[in-house]
PDB file of C-alpha atoms in Angstrom:
ATOM      1  CA  UNK A 176      -7.694  12.843  -9.514  1.00  0.00           C
ATOM      2  CA  UNK A 177      -5.314  13.297  -6.588  1.00  0.00           C
ATOM      3  CA  UNK A 178      -1.961  15.009  -6.820  1.00  0.00           C
ATOM      4  CA  UNK A 179       0.860  15.010  -4.306  1.00  0.00           C
ATOM      5  CA  UNK A 180       3.765  17.268  -5.169  1.00  0.00           C
ATOM      6  CA  UNK A 181       7.180  15.826  -4.471  1.00  0.00           C
ATOM      7  CA  UNK A 182      10.748  16.912  -5.110  1.00  0.00           C
ATOM      8  CA  UNK A 183      12.329  15.802  -8.367  1.00  0.00           C
ATOM      9  CA  UNK A 184      13.029  12.089  -8.192  1.00  0.00           C
ATOM     10  CA  UNK A 185      16.368  10.810  -9.484  1.00  0.00           C
ATOM     11  CA  UNK A 186      16.508   8.870 -12.737  1.00  0.00           C
ATOM     12  CA  UNK A 187      17.947   5.805 -11.024  1.00  0.00           C
ATOM     13  CA  UNK A 188      15.085   5.752  -8.539  1.00  0.00           C
ATOM     14  CA  UNK A 189      12.530   6.065 -11.310  1.00  0.00           C
ATOM     15  CA  UNK A 190      14.226   3.247 -13.174  1.00  0.00           C
ATOM     16  CA  UNK A 191      13.883   1.090 -10.074  1.00  0.00           C
ATOM     17  CA  UNK A 192      10.164   1.746  -9.911  1.00  0.00           C
ATOM     18  CA  UNK A 193       9.769   1.116 -13.624  1.00  0.00           C
ATOM     19  CA  UNK A 194      11.510  -2.221 -13.193  1.00  0.00           C
ATOM     20  CA  UNK A 195       9.178  -3.054 -10.322  1.00  0.00           C
ATOM     21  CA  UNK A 196       6.102  -2.221 -12.355  1.00  0.00           C
ATOM     22  CA  UNK A 197       7.324  -4.351 -15.243  1.00  0.00           C
ATOM     23  CA  UNK A 198       7.300  -7.404 -12.961  1.00  0.00           C
ATOM     24  CA  UNK A 199       3.684  -7.039 -11.884  1.00  0.00           C
ATOM     25  CA  UNK A 200       3.060 -10.759 -12.203  1.00  0.00           C
ATOM     26  CA  UNK A 201       6.430 -11.939 -10.951  1.00  0.00           C
ATOM     27  CA  UNK A 202       5.717 -13.238  -7.462  1.00  0.00           C
ATOM     28  CA  UNK A 203       9.388 -13.994  -6.857  1.00  0.00           C
ATOM     29  CA  UNK A 204      12.360 -11.674  -6.741  1.00  0.00           C
ATOM     30  CA  UNK A 205      13.796  -9.321  -4.144  1.00  0.00           C
ATOM     31  CA  UNK A 206      13.262  -5.592  -4.502  1.00  0.00           C
ATOM     32  CA  UNK A 207      16.262  -3.292  -4.308  1.00  0.00           C
ATOM     33  CA  UNK A 208      16.561  -0.885  -1.394  1.00  0.00           C
ATOM     34  CA  UNK A 209      16.168   2.005  -3.837  1.00  0.00           C
ATOM     35  CA  UNK A 210      12.889   0.656  -5.229  1.00  0.00           C
ATOM     36  CA  UNK A 211      11.482   0.208  -1.735  1.00  0.00           C
ATOM     37  CA  UNK A 212      12.625   3.688  -0.685  1.00  0.00           C
ATOM     38  CA  UNK A 213      11.004   5.308  -3.709  1.00  0.00           C
ATOM     39  CA  UNK A 214       7.697   3.567  -3.032  1.00  0.00           C
ATOM     40  CA  UNK A 215       7.978   4.703   0.594  1.00  0.00           C
ATOM     41  CA  UNK A 216       8.381   8.275  -0.652  1.00  0.00           C
ATOM     42  CA  UNK A 217       5.252   7.958  -2.773  1.00  0.00           C
ATOM     43  CA  UNK A 218       3.347   6.438   0.157  1.00  0.00           C
ATOM     44  CA  UNK A 219       4.428   9.273   2.438  1.00  0.00           C
ATOM     45  CA  UNK A 220       3.328  11.899  -0.085  1.00  0.00           C
ATOM     46  CA  UNK A 221      -0.100  10.241  -0.208  1.00  0.00           C
ATOM     47  CA  UNK A 222      -0.482   9.765   3.549  1.00  0.00           C
ATOM     48  CA  UNK A 223      -3.290  12.025   4.832  1.00  0.00           C
ATOM     49  CA  UNK A 224      -2.729  14.454   7.673  1.00  0.00           C
ATOM     50  CA  UNK A 225      -5.830  13.088   9.383  1.00  0.00           C
ATOM     51  CA  UNK A 226      -7.435   9.657   9.265  1.00  0.00           C
ATOM     52  CA  UNK A 227     -10.644   8.589  11.030  1.00  0.00           C
ATOM     53  CA  UNK A 228     -10.727   5.112  12.519  1.00  0.00           C
ATOM     54  CA  UNK A 229     -13.906   3.063  12.629  1.00  0.00           C
ATOM     55  CA  UNK A 230     -14.410   3.907  16.284  1.00  0.00           C
ATOM     56  CA  UNK A 231     -14.392   7.623  15.489  1.00  0.00           C
ATOM     57  CA  UNK A 232     -10.943   8.436  16.827  1.00  0.00           C
ATOM     58  CA  UNK A 233      -8.642  10.382  14.526  1.00  0.00           C
ATOM     59  CA  UNK A 234      -4.995   9.748  13.714  1.00  0.00           C
ATOM     60  CA  UNK A 235      -3.124  13.040  13.320  1.00  0.00           C
ATOM     61  CA  UNK A 236      -0.014  12.909  11.138  1.00  0.00           C
ATOM     62  CA  UNK A 237       2.578  15.666  11.464  1.00  0.00           C
ATOM     63  CA  UNK A 238       3.842  15.880   7.880  1.00  0.00           C
ATOM     64  CA  UNK A 239       6.847  17.909   9.071  1.00  0.00           C
ATOM     65  CA  UNK A 240       8.032  14.939  11.183  1.00  0.00           C
ATOM     66  CA  UNK A 241       8.340  12.133   8.672  1.00  0.00           C
ATOM     67  CA  UNK A 242      10.466   9.999  10.962  1.00  0.00           C
ATOM     68  CA  UNK A 243       7.564   9.530  13.378  1.00  0.00           C
ATOM     69  CA  UNK A 244       5.579   7.593  10.786  1.00  0.00           C
ATOM     70  CA  UNK A 245       8.367   5.604   9.143  1.00  0.00           C
ATOM     71  CA  UNK A 246       9.114   1.908   9.623  1.00  0.00           C
ATOM     72  CA  UNK A 247      12.435   0.088   9.072  1.00  0.00           C
ATOM     73  CA  UNK A 248      13.386  -0.768   5.505  1.00  0.00           C
ATOM     74  CA  UNK A 249      13.042  -4.524   6.029  1.00  0.00           C
ATOM     75  CA  UNK A 250       9.484  -4.048   7.281  1.00  0.00           C
ATOM     76  CA  UNK A 251       8.678  -1.749   4.364  1.00  0.00           C
ATOM     77  CA  UNK A 252      10.060  -4.320   1.926  1.00  0.00           C
ATOM     78  CA  UNK A 253       7.732  -6.974   3.349  1.00  0.00           C
ATOM     79  CA  UNK A 254       4.756  -4.605   3.116  1.00  0.00           C
ATOM     80  CA  UNK A 255       5.599  -3.898  -0.529  1.00  0.00           C
ATOM     81  CA  UNK A 256       5.961  -7.620  -1.198  1.00  0.00           C
ATOM     82  CA  UNK A 257       2.499  -8.266   0.225  1.00  0.00           C
ATOM     83  CA  UNK A 258       1.190  -5.265  -1.697  1.00  0.00           C
ATOM     84  CA  UNK A 259       2.466  -6.849  -4.909  1.00  0.00           C
ATOM     85  CA  UNK A 260       0.398  -9.936  -4.148  1.00  0.00           C
ATOM     86  CA  UNK A 261      -2.663  -7.776  -3.448  1.00  0.00           C
ATOM     87  CA  UNK A 262      -2.108  -6.089  -6.818  1.00  0.00           C
ATOM     88  CA  UNK A 263      -2.028  -9.477  -8.528  1.00  0.00           C
ATOM     89  CA  UNK A 264      -5.304 -10.380  -6.813  1.00  0.00           C
ATOM     90  CA  UNK A 265      -6.888  -7.130  -7.960  1.00  0.00           C
ATOM     91  CA  UNK A 266      -5.689  -7.622 -11.541  1.00  0.00           C
ATOM     92  CA  UNK A 267      -7.115 -11.153 -11.507  1.00  0.00           C
ATOM     93  CA  UNK A 268     -10.446  -9.948 -10.103  1.00  0.00           C
ATOM     94  CA  UNK A 269     -10.040 -11.808  -6.824  1.00  0.00           C
ATOM     95  CA  UNK A 270     -11.459  -9.305  -4.314  1.00  0.00           C
ATOM     96  CA  UNK A 271     -11.829 -11.818  -1.479  1.00  0.00           C
ATOM     97  CA  UNK A 272      -8.203 -12.893  -1.751  1.00  0.00           C
ATOM     98  CA  UNK A 273      -7.114  -9.258  -1.973  1.00  0.00           C
ATOM     99  CA  UNK A 274      -8.990  -8.409   1.211  1.00  0.00           C
ATOM    100  CA  UNK A 275      -7.695 -11.439   3.114  1.00  0.00           C
ATOM    101  CA  UNK A 276      -4.141 -10.686   2.029  1.00  0.00           C
ATOM    102  CA  UNK A 277      -4.384  -7.106   3.304  1.00  0.00           C
ATOM    103  CA  UNK A 278      -6.087  -8.103   6.561  1.00  0.00           C
ATOM    104  CA  UNK A 279      -3.413 -10.706   7.267  1.00  0.00           C
ATOM    105  CA  UNK A 280      -0.674  -8.132   6.730  1.00  0.00           C
ATOM    106  CA  UNK A 281      -2.284  -5.584   9.034  1.00  0.00           C
ATOM    107  CA  UNK A 282      -3.053  -8.131  11.764  1.00  0.00           C
ATOM    108  CA  UNK A 283       0.552  -9.312  11.755  1.00  0.00           C
ATOM    109  CA  UNK A 284       1.794  -5.755  12.182  1.00  0.00           C
ATOM    110  CA  UNK A 285      -0.797  -4.785  14.797  1.00  0.00           C
ATOM    111  CA  UNK A 286      -0.069  -7.951  16.790  1.00  0.00           C
ATOM    112  CA  UNK A 287       3.571  -6.897  17.068  1.00  0.00           C
ATOM    113  CA  UNK A 288       2.388  -4.092  19.372  1.00  0.00           C
ATOM    114  CA  UNK A 289       5.390  -1.995  18.407  1.00  0.00           C
ATOM    115  CA  UNK A 290       3.960   0.541  15.953  1.00  0.00           C
ATOM    116  CA  UNK A 291       2.295   3.854  16.703  1.00  0.00           C
ATOM    117  CA  UNK A 292      -1.011   4.814  15.086  1.00  0.00           C
ATOM    118  CA  UNK A 293       0.930   6.899  12.575  1.00  0.00           C
ATOM    119  CA  UNK A 294       3.169   3.962  11.685  1.00  0.00           C
ATOM    120  CA  UNK A 295       0.204   1.619  11.263  1.00  0.00           C
ATOM    121  CA  UNK A 296      -1.408   4.176   8.973  1.00  0.00           C
ATOM    122  CA  UNK A 297       1.812   4.463   6.972  1.00  0.00           C
ATOM    123  CA  UNK A 298       2.055   0.677   6.635  1.00  0.00           C
ATOM    124  CA  UNK A 299      -1.477   0.695   5.256  1.00  0.00           C
ATOM    125  CA  UNK A 300      -0.626   3.523   2.841  1.00  0.00           C
ATOM    126  CA  UNK A 301       2.530   1.735   1.706  1.00  0.00           C
ATOM    127  CA  UNK A 302       0.497  -1.350   0.859  1.00  0.00           C
ATOM    128  CA  UNK A 303      -2.099   0.769  -0.940  1.00  0.00           C
ATOM    129  CA  UNK A 304       0.526   2.723  -2.872  1.00  0.00           C
ATOM    130  CA  UNK A 305       2.174  -0.494  -4.034  1.00  0.00           C
ATOM    131  CA  UNK A 306      -1.164  -1.783  -5.311  1.00  0.00           C
ATOM    132  CA  UNK A 307      -1.911   1.453  -7.152  1.00  0.00           C
ATOM    133  CA  UNK A 308       1.579   1.558  -8.645  1.00  0.00           C
ATOM    134  CA  UNK A 309       1.369  -1.966 -10.029  1.00  0.00           C
ATOM    135  CA  UNK A 310      -2.195  -1.558 -11.303  1.00  0.00           C
ATOM    136  CA  UNK A 311      -1.312   1.591 -13.234  1.00  0.00           C
ATOM    137  CA  UNK A 312      -3.079   4.123 -11.021  1.00  0.00           C
ATOM    138  CA  UNK A 313       0.031   6.144 -10.156  1.00  0.00           C
ATOM    139  CA  UNK A 314       1.810   8.322 -12.697  1.00  0.00           C
ATOM    140  CA  UNK A 315       4.622  10.843 -12.468  1.00  0.00           C
ATOM    141  CA  UNK A 316       4.054  14.174 -14.152  1.00  0.00           C
ATOM    142  CA  UNK A 317       6.868  16.719 -14.367  1.00  0.00           C
ATOM    143  CA  UNK A 318       5.870  20.318 -13.696  1.00  0.00           C
ATOM    144  CA  UNK A 319       8.114  23.287 -12.996  1.00  0.00           C
ATOM    145  CA  UNK A 320      11.100  21.062 -12.255  1.00  0.00           C
ATOM    146  CA  UNK A 321       9.212  18.897  -9.776  1.00  0.00           C
ATOM    147  CA  UNK A 322       7.560  15.525 -10.064  1.00  0.00           C
ATOM    148  CA  UNK A 323       3.928  15.247  -9.080  1.00  0.00           C
ATOM    149  CA  UNK A 324       2.534  11.900  -8.012  1.00  0.00           C
ATOM    150  CA  UNK A 325      -0.761  11.736  -9.859  1.00  0.00           C
ATOM    151  CA  UNK A 326      -3.504   9.233  -9.073  1.00  0.00           C
ATOM    152  CA  UNK A 327      -6.341   8.907 -11.532  1.00  0.00           C
ATOM    153  CA  UNK A 328      -8.649   5.889 -11.216  1.00  0.00           C
ATOM    154  CA  UNK A 329     -10.172   6.590 -14.628  1.00  0.00           C
ATOM    155  CA  UNK A 330      -6.816   6.276 -16.364  1.00  0.00           C
ATOM    156  CA  UNK A 331      -5.902   2.888 -14.909  1.00  0.00           C
ATOM    157  CA  UNK A 332      -5.384   0.409 -17.758  1.00  0.00           C
ATOM    158  CA  UNK A 333      -7.623  -2.629 -18.072  1.00  0.00           C
ATOM    159  CA  UNK A 334      -5.825  -5.698 -16.769  1.00  0.00           C
ATOM    160  CA  UNK A 335      -6.413  -9.371 -17.362  1.00  0.00           C
ATOM    161  CA  UNK A 336      -4.818 -12.588 -16.251  1.00  0.00           C
ATOM    162  CA  UNK A 337      -5.070 -16.215 -17.265  1.00  0.00           C
ATOM    163  CA  UNK A 338      -6.818 -18.880 -15.217  1.00  0.00           C
ATOM    164  CA  UNK A 339      -3.397 -20.301 -14.425  1.00  0.00           C
ATOM    165  CA  UNK A 340      -2.313 -16.942 -13.033  1.00  0.00           C
ATOM    166  CA  UNK A 341      -5.545 -16.626 -11.065  1.00  0.00           C
ATOM    167  CA  UNK A 342      -4.954 -20.006  -9.434  1.00  0.00           C
ATOM    168  CA  UNK A 343      -1.349 -19.124  -8.659  1.00  0.00           C
ATOM    169  CA  UNK A 344      -2.499 -15.937  -6.932  1.00  0.00           C
ATOM    170  CA  UNK A 345      -5.144 -17.858  -4.965  1.00  0.00           C
ATOM    171  CA  UNK A 346      -2.517 -20.342  -3.797  1.00  0.00           C
ATOM    172  CA  UNK A 347      -0.017 -17.625  -2.840  1.00  0.00           C
ATOM    173  CA  UNK A 348      -2.615 -15.689  -0.841  1.00  0.00           C
ATOM    174  CA  UNK A 349      -3.848 -18.854   0.885  1.00  0.00           C
ATOM    175  CA  UNK A 350      -0.286 -19.760   1.877  1.00  0.00           C
ATOM    176  CA  UNK A 351       0.421 -16.251   3.173  1.00  0.00           C
ATOM    177  CA  UNK A 352      -2.792 -16.063   5.205  1.00  0.00           C
ATOM    178  CA  UNK A 353      -2.273 -19.577   6.613  1.00  0.00           C
ATOM    179  CA  UNK A 354       1.241 -18.669   7.754  1.00  0.00           C
ATOM    180  CA  UNK A 355      -0.036 -15.751   9.834  1.00  0.00           C
ATOM    181  CA  UNK A 356      -2.383 -15.248  12.784  1.00  0.00           C
ATOM    182  CA  UNK A 357      -5.953 -16.486  12.448  1.00  0.00           C
ATOM    183  CA  UNK A 358      -8.383 -13.978  10.980  1.00  0.00           C
ATOM    184  CA  UNK A 359     -11.945 -13.519  12.153  1.00  0.00           C
ATOM    185  CA  UNK A 360     -14.624 -14.405   9.612  1.00  0.00           C
ATOM    186  CA  UNK A 361     -15.747 -10.775   9.691  1.00  0.00           C
ATOM    187  CA  UNK A 362     -14.286  -7.494  10.880  1.00  0.00           C
ATOM    188  CA  UNK A 363     -13.470  -7.919  14.544  1.00  0.00           C
ATOM    189  CA  UNK A 364     -15.235  -5.481  16.855  1.00  0.00           C
ATOM    190  CA  UNK A 365     -12.887  -3.034  18.470  1.00  0.00           C
ATOM    191  CA  UNK A 366     -10.294  -3.271  15.718  1.00  0.00           C
ATOM    192  CA  UNK A 367      -9.609   0.223  14.480  1.00  0.00           C
ATOM    193  CA  UNK A 368      -6.698  -0.135  12.106  1.00  0.00           C
ATOM    194  CA  UNK A 369      -6.952   1.306   8.600  1.00  0.00           C
ATOM    195  CA  UNK A 370      -8.880  -1.044   6.316  1.00  0.00           C
ATOM    196  CA  UNK A 371      -8.275   0.061   2.720  1.00  0.00           C
ATOM    197  CA  UNK A 372      -7.290  -2.890   0.547  1.00  0.00           C
ATOM    198  CA  UNK A 373      -5.853  -0.902  -2.323  1.00  0.00           C
ATOM    199  CA  UNK A 374      -8.820  -1.175  -4.660  1.00  0.00           C
ATOM    200  CA  UNK A 375      -9.799   2.430  -4.101  1.00  0.00           C
ATOM    201  CA  UNK A 376      -8.092   5.804  -3.800  1.00  0.00           C
ATOM    202  CA  UNK A 377      -6.151   6.637  -0.612  1.00  0.00           C
ATOM    203  CA  UNK A 378      -8.228   7.145   2.500  1.00  0.00           C
ATOM    204  CA  UNK A 379      -9.506  10.725   2.702  1.00  0.00           C
ATOM    205  CA  UNK A 380      -8.656  12.920   5.679  1.00  0.00           C
ATOM    206  CA  UNK A 381     -11.192  13.252   8.435  1.00  0.00           C
ATOM    207  CA  UNK A 382     -13.515  16.199   8.295  1.00  0.00           C
ATOM    208  CA  UNK A 383     -12.381  19.093  10.371  1.00  0.00           C
ATOM    209  CA  UNK A 384     -14.800  20.146  13.044  1.00  0.00           C
TER     210      UNK A 384
END
């Protein structure tokens, strides 16, 4: 179980997230700014202070300087939208589609060559947080006037989907991947962006030496 203590979240914001979660299988529909902002808050609370890339380098996140890791709201909304699709793939037991969906998102953002390492890590965490939210792995627990973001893999509810839903998710992922840059058949050497697809807990911080 992982806990990230946050300030008390407003009722309207919580309602926005609840509405988002209730549309877990609704591929259409724009998210409100408030819903996106709340998910961004959750993602920031779950962003590690250190993250090791595959090549051994470490991303250091200054948690006192949130603005350095943030991305514009329109970019965050797109990340959340793609995260919703990844959540559908996870719920429908489509791990290959889930991975391709995530890889396509990250390659698009990396290819823009406009984000810092911290921002790329945050984009990854925002995607992951969206997946965990929609698959029931994030809860809010009130304690001493604050809300704690609680992640517990064991408490995630069992999810199922129909074959029709599975095919719809396959088609949506295929269309999204096709519309983006070509992906290598395997992990490309030299690529060091975060790789979590949302099927596990947030990436742990690097070990301190």
